[in-house]
mmCIF file of C-alpha atoms in Angstrom:
data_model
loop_
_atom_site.group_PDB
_atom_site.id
_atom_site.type_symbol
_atom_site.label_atom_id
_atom_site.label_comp_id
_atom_site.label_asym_id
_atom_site.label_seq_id
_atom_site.Cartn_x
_atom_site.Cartn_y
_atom_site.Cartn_z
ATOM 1 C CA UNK A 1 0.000 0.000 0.000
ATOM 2 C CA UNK A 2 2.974 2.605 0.486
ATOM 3 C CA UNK A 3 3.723 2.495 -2.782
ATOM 4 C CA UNK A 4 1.122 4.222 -4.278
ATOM 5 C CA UNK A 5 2.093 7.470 -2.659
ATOM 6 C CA UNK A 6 5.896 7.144 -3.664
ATOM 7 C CA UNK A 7 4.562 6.708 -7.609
ATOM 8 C CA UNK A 8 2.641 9.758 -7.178
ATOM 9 C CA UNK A 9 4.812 11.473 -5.594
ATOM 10 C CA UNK A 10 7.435 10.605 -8.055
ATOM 11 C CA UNK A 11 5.046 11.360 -10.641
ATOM 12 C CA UNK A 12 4.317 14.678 -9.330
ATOM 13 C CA UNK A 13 8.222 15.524 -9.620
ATOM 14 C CA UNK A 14 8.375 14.633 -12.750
ATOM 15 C CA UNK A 15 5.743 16.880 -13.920
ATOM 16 C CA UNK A 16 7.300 19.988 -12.435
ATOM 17 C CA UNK A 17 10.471 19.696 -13.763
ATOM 18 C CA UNK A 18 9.043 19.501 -16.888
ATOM 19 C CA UNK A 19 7.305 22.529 -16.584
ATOM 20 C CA UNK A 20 10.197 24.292 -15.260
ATOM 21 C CA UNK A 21 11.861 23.407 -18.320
ATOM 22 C CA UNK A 22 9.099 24.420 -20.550
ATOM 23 C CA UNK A 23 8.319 28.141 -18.886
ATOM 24 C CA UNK A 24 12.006 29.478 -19.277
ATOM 25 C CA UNK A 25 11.685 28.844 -23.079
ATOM 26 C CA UNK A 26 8.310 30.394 -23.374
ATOM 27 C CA UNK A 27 9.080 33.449 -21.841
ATOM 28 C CA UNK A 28 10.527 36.419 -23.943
ATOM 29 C CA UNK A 29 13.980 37.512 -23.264
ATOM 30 C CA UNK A 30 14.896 40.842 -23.390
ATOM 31 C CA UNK A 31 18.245 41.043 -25.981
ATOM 32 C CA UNK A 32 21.402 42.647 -25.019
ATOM 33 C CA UNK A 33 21.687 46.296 -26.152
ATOM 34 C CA UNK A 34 24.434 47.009 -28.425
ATOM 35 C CA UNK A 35 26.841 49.650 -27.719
ATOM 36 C CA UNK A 36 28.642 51.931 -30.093
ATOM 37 C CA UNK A 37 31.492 54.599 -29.726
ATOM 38 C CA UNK A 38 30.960 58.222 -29.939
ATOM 39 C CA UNK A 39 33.704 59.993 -31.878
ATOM 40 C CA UNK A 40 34.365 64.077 -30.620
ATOM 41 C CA UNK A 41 37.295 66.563 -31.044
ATOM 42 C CA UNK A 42 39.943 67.514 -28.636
ATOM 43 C CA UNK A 43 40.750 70.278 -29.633
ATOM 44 C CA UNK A 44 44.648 71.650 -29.918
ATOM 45 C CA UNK A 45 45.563 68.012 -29.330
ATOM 46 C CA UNK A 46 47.525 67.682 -32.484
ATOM 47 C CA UNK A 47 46.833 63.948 -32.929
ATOM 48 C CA UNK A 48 48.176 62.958 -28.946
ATOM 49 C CA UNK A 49 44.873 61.229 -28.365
ATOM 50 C CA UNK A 50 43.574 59.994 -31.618
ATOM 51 C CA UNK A 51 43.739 60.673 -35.085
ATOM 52 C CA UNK A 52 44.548 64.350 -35.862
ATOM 53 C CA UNK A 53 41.780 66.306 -37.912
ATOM 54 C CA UNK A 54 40.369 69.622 -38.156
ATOM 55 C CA UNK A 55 42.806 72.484 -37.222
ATOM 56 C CA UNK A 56 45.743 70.441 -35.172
ATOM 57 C CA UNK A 57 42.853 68.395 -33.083
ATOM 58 C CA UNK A 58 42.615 65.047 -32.236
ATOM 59 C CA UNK A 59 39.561 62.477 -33.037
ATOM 60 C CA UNK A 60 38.450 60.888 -29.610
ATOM 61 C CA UNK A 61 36.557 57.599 -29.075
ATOM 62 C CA UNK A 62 33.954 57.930 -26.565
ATOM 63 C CA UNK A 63 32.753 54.011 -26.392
ATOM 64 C CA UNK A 64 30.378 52.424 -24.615
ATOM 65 C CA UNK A 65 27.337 54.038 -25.809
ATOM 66 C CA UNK A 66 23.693 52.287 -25.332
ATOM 67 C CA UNK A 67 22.066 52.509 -28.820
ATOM 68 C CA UNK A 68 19.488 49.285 -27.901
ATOM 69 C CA UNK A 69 19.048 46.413 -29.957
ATOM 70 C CA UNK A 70 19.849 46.816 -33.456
ATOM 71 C CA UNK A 71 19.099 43.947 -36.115
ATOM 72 C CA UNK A 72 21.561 44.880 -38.966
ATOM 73 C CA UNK A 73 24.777 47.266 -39.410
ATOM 74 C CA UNK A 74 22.230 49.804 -41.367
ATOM 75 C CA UNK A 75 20.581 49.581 -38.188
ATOM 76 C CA UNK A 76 23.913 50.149 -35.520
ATOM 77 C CA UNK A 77 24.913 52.968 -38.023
ATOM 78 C CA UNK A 78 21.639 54.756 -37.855
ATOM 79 C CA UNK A 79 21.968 54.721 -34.048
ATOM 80 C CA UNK A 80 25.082 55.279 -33.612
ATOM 81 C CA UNK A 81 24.674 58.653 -36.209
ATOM 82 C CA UNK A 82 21.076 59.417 -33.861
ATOM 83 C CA UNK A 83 23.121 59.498 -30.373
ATOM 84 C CA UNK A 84 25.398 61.669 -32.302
ATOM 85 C CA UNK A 85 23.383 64.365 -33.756
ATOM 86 C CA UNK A 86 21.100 64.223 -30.520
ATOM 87 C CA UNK A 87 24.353 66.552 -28.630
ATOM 88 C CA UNK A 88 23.224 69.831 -28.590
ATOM 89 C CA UNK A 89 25.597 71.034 -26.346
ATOM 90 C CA UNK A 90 29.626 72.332 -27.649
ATOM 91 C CA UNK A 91 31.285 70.192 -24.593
ATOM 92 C CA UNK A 92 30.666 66.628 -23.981
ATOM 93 C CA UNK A 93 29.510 66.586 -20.062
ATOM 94 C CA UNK A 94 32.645 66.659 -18.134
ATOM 95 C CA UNK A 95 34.615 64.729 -20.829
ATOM 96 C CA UNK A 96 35.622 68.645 -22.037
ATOM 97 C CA UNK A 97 35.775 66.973 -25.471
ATOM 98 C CA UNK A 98 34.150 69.255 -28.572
ATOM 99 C CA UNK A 99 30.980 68.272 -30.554
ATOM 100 C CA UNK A 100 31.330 70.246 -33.955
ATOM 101 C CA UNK A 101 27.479 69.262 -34.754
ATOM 102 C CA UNK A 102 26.394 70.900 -31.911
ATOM 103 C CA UNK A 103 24.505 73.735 -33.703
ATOM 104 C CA UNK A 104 23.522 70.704 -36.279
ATOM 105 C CA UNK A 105 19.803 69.356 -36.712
ATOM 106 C CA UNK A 106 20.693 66.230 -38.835
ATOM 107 C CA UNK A 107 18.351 63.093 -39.344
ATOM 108 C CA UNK A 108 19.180 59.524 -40.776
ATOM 109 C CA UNK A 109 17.249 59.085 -44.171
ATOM 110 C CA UNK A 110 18.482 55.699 -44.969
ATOM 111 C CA UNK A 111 21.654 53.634 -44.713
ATOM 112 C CA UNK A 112 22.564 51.171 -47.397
ATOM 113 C CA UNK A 113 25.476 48.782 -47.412
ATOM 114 C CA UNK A 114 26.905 47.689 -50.889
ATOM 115 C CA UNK A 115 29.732 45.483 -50.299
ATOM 116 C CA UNK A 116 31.947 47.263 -47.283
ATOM 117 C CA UNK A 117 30.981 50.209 -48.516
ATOM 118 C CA UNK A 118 28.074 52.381 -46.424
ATOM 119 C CA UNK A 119 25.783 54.906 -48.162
ATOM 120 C CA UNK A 120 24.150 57.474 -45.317
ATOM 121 C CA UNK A 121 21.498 60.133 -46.555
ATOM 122 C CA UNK A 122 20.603 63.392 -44.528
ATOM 123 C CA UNK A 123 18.514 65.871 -44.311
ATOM 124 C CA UNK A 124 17.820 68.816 -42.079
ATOM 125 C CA UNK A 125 20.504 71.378 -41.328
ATOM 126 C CA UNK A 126 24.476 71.508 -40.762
ATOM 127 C CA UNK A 127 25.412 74.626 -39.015
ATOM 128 C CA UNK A 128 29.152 75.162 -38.407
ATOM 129 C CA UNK A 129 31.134 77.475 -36.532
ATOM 130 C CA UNK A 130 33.994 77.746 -38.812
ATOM 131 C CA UNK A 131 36.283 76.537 -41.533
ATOM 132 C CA UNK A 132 37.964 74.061 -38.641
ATOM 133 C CA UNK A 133 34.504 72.603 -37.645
ATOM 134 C CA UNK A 134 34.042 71.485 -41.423
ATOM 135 C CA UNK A 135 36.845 68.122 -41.074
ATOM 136 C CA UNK A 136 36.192 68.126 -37.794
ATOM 137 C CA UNK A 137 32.165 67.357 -38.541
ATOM 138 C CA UNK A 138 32.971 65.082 -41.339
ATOM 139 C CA UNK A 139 35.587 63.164 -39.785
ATOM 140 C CA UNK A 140 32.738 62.745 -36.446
ATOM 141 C CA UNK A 141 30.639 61.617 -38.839
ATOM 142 C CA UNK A 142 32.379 59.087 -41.168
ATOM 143 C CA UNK A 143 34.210 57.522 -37.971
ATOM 144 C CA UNK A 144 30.230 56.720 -36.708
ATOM 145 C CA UNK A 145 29.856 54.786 -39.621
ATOM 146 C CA UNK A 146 33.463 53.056 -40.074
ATOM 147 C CA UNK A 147 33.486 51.853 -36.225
ATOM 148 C CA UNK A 148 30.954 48.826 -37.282
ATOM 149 C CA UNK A 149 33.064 45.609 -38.762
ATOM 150 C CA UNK A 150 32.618 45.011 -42.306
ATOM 151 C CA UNK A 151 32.174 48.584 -43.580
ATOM 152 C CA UNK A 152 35.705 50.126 -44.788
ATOM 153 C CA UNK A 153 34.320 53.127 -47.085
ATOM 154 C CA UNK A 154 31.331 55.746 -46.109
ATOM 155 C CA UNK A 155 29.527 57.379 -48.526
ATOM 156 C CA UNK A 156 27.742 60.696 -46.890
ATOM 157 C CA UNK A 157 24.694 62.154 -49.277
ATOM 158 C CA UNK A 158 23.256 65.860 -48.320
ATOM 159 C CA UNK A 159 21.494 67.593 -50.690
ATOM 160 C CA UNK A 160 22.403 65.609 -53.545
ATOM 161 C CA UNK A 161 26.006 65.391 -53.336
ATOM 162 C CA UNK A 162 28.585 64.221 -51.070
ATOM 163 C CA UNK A 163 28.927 65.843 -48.165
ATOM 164 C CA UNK A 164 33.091 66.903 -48.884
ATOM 165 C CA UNK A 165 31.604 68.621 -51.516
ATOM 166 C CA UNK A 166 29.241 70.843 -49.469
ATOM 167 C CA UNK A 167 31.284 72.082 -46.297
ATOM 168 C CA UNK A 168 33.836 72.616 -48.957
ATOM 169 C CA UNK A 169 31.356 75.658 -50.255
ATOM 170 C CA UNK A 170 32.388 75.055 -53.919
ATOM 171 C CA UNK A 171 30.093 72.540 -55.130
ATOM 172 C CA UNK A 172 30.730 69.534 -56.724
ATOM 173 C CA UNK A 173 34.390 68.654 -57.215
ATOM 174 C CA UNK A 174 36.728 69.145 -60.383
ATOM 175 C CA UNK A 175 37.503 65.538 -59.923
ATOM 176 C CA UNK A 176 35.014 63.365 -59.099
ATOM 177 C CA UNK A 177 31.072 63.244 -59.344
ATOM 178 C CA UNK A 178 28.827 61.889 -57.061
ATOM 179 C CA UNK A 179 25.318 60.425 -58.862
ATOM 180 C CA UNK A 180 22.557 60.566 -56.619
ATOM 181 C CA UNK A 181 20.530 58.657 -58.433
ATOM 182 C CA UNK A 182 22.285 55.680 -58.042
ATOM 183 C CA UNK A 183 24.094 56.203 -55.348
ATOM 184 C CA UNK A 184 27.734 55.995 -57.147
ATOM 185 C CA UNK A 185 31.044 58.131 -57.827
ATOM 186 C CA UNK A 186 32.486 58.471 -61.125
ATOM 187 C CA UNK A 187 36.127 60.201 -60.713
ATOM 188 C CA UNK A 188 39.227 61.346 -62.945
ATOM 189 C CA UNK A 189 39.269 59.583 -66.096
ATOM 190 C CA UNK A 190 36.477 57.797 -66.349
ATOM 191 C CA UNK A 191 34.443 60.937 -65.203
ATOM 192 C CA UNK A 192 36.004 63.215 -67.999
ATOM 193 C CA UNK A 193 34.943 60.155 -70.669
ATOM 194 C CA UNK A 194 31.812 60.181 -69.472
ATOM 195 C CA UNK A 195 31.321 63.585 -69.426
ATOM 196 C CA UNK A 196 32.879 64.539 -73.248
ATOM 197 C CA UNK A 197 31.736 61.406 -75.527
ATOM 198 C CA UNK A 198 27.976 61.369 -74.429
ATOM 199 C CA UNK A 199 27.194 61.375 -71.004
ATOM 200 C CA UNK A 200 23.598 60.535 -69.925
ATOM 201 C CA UNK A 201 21.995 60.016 -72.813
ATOM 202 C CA UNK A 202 24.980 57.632 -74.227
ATOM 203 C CA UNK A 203 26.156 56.069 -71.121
ATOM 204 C CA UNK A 204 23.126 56.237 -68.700
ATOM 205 C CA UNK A 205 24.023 56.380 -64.871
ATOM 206 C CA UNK A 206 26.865 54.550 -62.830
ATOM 207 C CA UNK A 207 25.754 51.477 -62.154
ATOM 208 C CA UNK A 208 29.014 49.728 -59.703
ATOM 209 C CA UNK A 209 32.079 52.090 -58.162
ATOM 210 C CA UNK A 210 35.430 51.221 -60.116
ATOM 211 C CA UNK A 211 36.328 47.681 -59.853
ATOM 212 C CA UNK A 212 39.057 45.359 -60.691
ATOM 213 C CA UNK A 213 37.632 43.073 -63.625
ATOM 214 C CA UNK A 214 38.701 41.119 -66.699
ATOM 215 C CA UNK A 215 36.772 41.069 -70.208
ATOM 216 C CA UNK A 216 35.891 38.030 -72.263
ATOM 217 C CA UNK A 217 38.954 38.610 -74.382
ATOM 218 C CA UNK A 218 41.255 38.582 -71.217
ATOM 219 C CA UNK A 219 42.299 41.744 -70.325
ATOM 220 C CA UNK A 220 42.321 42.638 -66.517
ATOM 221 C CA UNK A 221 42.384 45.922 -64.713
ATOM 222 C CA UNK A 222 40.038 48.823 -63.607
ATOM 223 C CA UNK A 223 36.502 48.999 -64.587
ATOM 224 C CA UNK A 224 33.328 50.925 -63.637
ATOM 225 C CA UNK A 225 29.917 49.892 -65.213
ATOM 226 C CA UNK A 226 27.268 52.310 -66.181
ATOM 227 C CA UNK A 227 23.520 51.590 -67.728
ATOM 228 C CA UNK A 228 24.483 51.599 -71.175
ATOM 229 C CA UNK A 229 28.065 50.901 -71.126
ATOM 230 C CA UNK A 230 31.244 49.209 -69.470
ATOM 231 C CA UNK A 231 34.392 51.586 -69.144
ATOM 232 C CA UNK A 232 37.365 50.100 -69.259
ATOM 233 C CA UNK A 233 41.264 51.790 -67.984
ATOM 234 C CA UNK A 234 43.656 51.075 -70.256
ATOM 235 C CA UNK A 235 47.190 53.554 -69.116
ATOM 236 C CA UNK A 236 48.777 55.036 -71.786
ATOM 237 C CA UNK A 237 47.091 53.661 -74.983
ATOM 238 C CA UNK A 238 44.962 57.004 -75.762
ATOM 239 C CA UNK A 239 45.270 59.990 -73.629
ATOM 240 C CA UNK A 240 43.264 62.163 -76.244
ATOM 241 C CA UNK A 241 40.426 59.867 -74.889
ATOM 242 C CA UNK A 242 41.844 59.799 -71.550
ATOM 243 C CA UNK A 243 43.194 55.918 -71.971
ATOM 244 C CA UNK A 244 39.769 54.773 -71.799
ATOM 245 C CA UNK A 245 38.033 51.851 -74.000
ATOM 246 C CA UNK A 246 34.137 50.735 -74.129
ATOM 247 C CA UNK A 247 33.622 46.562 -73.536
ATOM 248 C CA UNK A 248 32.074 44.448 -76.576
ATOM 249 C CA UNK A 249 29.007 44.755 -75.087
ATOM 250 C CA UNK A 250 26.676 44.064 -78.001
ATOM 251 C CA UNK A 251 29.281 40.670 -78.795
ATOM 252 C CA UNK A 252 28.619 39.795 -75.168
ATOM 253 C CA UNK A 253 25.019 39.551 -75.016
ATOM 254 C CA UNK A 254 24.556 37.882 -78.332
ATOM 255 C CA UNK A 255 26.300 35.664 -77.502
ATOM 256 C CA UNK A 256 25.275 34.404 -74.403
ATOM 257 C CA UNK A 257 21.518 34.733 -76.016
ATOM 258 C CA UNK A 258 22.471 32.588 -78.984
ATOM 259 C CA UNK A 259 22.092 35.324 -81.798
ATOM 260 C CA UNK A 260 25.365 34.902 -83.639
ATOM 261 C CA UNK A 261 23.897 32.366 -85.505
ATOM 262 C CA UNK A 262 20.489 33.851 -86.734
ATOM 263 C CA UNK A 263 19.361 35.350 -89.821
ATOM 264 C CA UNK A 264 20.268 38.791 -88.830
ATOM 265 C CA UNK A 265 23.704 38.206 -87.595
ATOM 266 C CA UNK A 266 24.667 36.521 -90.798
ATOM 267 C CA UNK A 267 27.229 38.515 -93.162
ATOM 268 C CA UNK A 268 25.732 39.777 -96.432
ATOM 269 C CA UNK A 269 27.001 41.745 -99.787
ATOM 270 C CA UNK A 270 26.444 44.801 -100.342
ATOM 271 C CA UNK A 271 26.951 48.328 -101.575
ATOM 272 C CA UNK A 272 26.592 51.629 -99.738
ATOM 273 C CA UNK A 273 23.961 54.346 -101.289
ATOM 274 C CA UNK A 274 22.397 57.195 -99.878
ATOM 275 C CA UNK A 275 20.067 55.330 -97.221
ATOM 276 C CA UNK A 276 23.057 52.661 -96.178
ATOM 277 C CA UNK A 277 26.888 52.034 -95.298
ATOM 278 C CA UNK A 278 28.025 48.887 -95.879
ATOM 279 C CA UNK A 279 31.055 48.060 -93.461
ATOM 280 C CA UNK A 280 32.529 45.070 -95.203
ATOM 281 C CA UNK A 281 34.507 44.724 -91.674
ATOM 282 C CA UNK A 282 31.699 42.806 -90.339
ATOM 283 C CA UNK A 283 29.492 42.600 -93.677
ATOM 284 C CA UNK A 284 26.623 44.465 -92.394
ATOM 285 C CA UNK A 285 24.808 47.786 -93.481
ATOM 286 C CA UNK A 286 24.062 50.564 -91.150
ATOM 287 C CA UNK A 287 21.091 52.339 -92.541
ATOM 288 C CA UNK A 288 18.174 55.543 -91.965
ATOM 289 C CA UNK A 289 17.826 56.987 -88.274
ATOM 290 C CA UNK A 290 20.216 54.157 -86.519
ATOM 291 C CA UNK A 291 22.816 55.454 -89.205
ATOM 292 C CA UNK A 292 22.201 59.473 -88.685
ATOM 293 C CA UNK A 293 22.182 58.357 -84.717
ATOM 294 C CA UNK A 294 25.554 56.045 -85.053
ATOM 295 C CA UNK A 295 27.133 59.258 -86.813
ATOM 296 C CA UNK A 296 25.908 61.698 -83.980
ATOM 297 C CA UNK A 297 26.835 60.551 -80.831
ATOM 298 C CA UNK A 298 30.444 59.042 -81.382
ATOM 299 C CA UNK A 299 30.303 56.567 -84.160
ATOM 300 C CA UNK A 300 32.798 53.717 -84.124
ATOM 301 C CA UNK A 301 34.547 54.398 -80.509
ATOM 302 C CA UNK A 302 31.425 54.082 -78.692
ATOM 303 C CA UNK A 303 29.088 51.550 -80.667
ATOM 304 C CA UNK A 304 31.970 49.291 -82.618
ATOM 305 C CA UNK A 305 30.596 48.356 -86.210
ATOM 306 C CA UNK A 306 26.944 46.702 -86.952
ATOM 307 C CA UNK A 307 27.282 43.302 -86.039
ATOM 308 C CA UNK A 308 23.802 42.689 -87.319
ATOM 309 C CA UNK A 309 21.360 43.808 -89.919
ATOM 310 C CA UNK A 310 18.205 45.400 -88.533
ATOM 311 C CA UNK A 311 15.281 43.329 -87.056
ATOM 312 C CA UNK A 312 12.470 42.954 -84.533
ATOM 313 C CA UNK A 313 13.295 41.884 -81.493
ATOM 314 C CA UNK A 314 10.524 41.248 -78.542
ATOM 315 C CA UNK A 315 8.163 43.733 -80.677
ATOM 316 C CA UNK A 316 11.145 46.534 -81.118
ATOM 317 C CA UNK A 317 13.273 47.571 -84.154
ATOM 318 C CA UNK A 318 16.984 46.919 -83.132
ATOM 319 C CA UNK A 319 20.468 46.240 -84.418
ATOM 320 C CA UNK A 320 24.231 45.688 -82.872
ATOM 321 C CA UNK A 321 26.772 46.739 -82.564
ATOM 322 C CA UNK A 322 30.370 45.443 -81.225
ATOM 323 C CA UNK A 323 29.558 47.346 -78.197
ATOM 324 C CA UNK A 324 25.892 48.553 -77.926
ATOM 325 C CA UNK A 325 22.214 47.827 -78.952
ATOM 326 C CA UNK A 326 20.534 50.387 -80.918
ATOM 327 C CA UNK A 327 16.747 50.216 -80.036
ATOM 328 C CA UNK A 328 13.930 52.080 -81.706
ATOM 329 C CA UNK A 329 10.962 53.360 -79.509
ATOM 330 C CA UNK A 330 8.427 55.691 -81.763
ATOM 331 C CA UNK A 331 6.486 55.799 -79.373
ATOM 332 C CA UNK A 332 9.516 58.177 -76.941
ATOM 333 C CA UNK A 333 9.960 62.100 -77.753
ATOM 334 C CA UNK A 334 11.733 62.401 -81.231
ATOM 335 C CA UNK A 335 15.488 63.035 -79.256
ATOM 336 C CA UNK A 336 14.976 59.717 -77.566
ATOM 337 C CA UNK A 337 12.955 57.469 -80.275
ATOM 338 C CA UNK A 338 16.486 55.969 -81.098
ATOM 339 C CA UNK A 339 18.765 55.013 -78.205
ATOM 340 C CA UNK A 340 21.281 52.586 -76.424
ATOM 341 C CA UNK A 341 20.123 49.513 -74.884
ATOM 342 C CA UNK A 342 20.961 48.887 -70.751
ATOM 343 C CA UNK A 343 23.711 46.201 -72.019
ATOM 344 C CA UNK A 344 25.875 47.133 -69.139
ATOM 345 C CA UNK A 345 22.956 46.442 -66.695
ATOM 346 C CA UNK A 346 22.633 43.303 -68.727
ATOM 347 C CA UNK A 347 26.410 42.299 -68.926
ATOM 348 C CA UNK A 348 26.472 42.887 -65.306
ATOM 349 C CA UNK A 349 24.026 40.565 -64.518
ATOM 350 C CA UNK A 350 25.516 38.075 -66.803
ATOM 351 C CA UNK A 351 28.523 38.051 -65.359
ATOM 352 C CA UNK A 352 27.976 38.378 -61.499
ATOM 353 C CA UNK A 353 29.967 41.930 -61.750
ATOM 354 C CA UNK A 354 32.967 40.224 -62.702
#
């Protein structure tokens, strides 16, 4: 009879532990906050306790900051920027360290990681105290950004531009253009190319930052891809176009779509006369508006010769080129009824960005 009471008893146990270890994993538990630095300016330090910037200061690291429970880097960088450009006050408590934003009223738009590289917009207002507070502002800023792993390059937008550009009161730089749009740089070189042989309407937007990429026919070095096009460095082999060749973009994608051996692709005789060149080269005719276009905006350095005749392809008039697809759209304005396919979109997607 004494038994009974032990099995229940044992019984009993048994059911409590398993509720104890049921309740710990069915109630919520509050993550860990993550911390971040802060990054101010002692000033007249002359690099002693951090990097030197501004007007002989120092850049200080202030860690330990609470900026709660953050999901993703875009997420610790918009914090970490917040806490920042929440100081209102010149001095940092009793720290006697400098915030150059103080006068600031600067908000996170977005944050957008591409690679290691972090693109921050702003808005609102940056008010400064002098030419010293400009570095000393960017370099606060840029060092909230770089302090997360993973992100080596920061990219800030205000106003359209970079922000360089506008503490340095003159506007976009000689050197280098920042596109908005797409969130990209185009500098030296590649920039002046861009800008002289067609720009927008040829080339289309940056698509990538420079890169380090080969070509199907196995050259290797700097590259930069736009909508319409794929820039390619080449040092010393044409400075009157500052060294600068277009990839075989049109060879590219027929190819890999299996056009080279269709109708249209296929060599023919003929003559040139007042509607069509022939270009025995690649024994194909370049007639009407997608000849007058050709001729207009840069002829054989940016399309190559006509690699096919004319034909319809998914219910549009189009021909290529060695490096380009002309497309024709009646139904655009008359400037833009003829105009370059997105092949360097395409090629990019082809090829991973490789």
């Amino acid at each position: 009879m004494r038994s009974r009471p032990r099995r229940a008893g044992a019984f009993l146990v048994g059911v409590l532990l398993l509720l104890a270890g049921l309740l710990p994993a069915a109630l919520p538990v509050a993550a860990a906050p993550d911390t971040a630095n802060l990054y101010l300016i002692a000033i007249g330090d002359n690099g002693t306790s951090g990097p030197l910037v501004g007007c002989g200061d120092s850049l200080v690291t202030v860690p330990g900051i609470d900026i709660g429970s953050q999901p993703t880097t875009a997420a610790k960088i918009t914090a970490a920027l917040t806490a920042l450009f929440a100081i209102h006050t010149a001095y940092y408590g009793q720290s006697g360290l400098y915030d150059s934003l103080y006068q600031a009223n600067l908000h996170v738009d977005s944050v957008r990681l591409d690679g290691t590289r972090a693109i921050v917009h702003l808005s609102g207002t940056v008010n400064l105290r002098g030419v010293c507070d400009d570095p000393r502002a960017l370099a606060q800023i840029k060092a909230e950004v770089l302090q997360f792993p993973g992100v080596t390059r920061a990219d800030i937008v205000y106003q359209g531009d970079l922000l360089e550009a506008f503490l340095s009161g003159r506007g976009e730089h000689p050197g280098w253009r920042y596109f908005p749009e797409t969130d990209h740089l185009v500098a030296g070189g590649f920039l002046r190319y861009w800008e002289t042989f067609g720009g927008l309407a040829t080339f289309g937007y940056p698509i990538t930052e420079e890169f380090h990429g080969c070509d199907p026919q196995g050259w290797c070095g700097t590259m930069q891809a736009f909508e319409r096009a794929i820039f390619e460095w080449h040092p010393g082999t044409d400075p009157a176009r500052y060294d600068v060749q277009l990839e075989l973009l049109g060879n590219i994608v027929a190819a890999h779509d299996n056009l080279l051996t269709t109708a249209p692709f296929q060599p023919i005789t003929a003559r040139s006369d007042a509607n069509c060149t022939f270009y025995p080269q690649t024994g194909h005719r370049l007639c009407f508006g997608f000849r007058a276009y050709w001729q207009s905006h840069g002829g054989l350095a940016i399309f190559g010769y006509p690699i096919s005749e004319e034909f319809t392809q998914n219910g549009v008039t189009v021909q290529y080129f060695q490096r380009q697809r002309l497309e024709y759209h009646p139904e655009n304005p008359p400037a833009w009824r003829v105009e370059g396919g997105l092949l360097g979109v395409r090629v990019m997607a082809i090829t991973g960005g490789q």
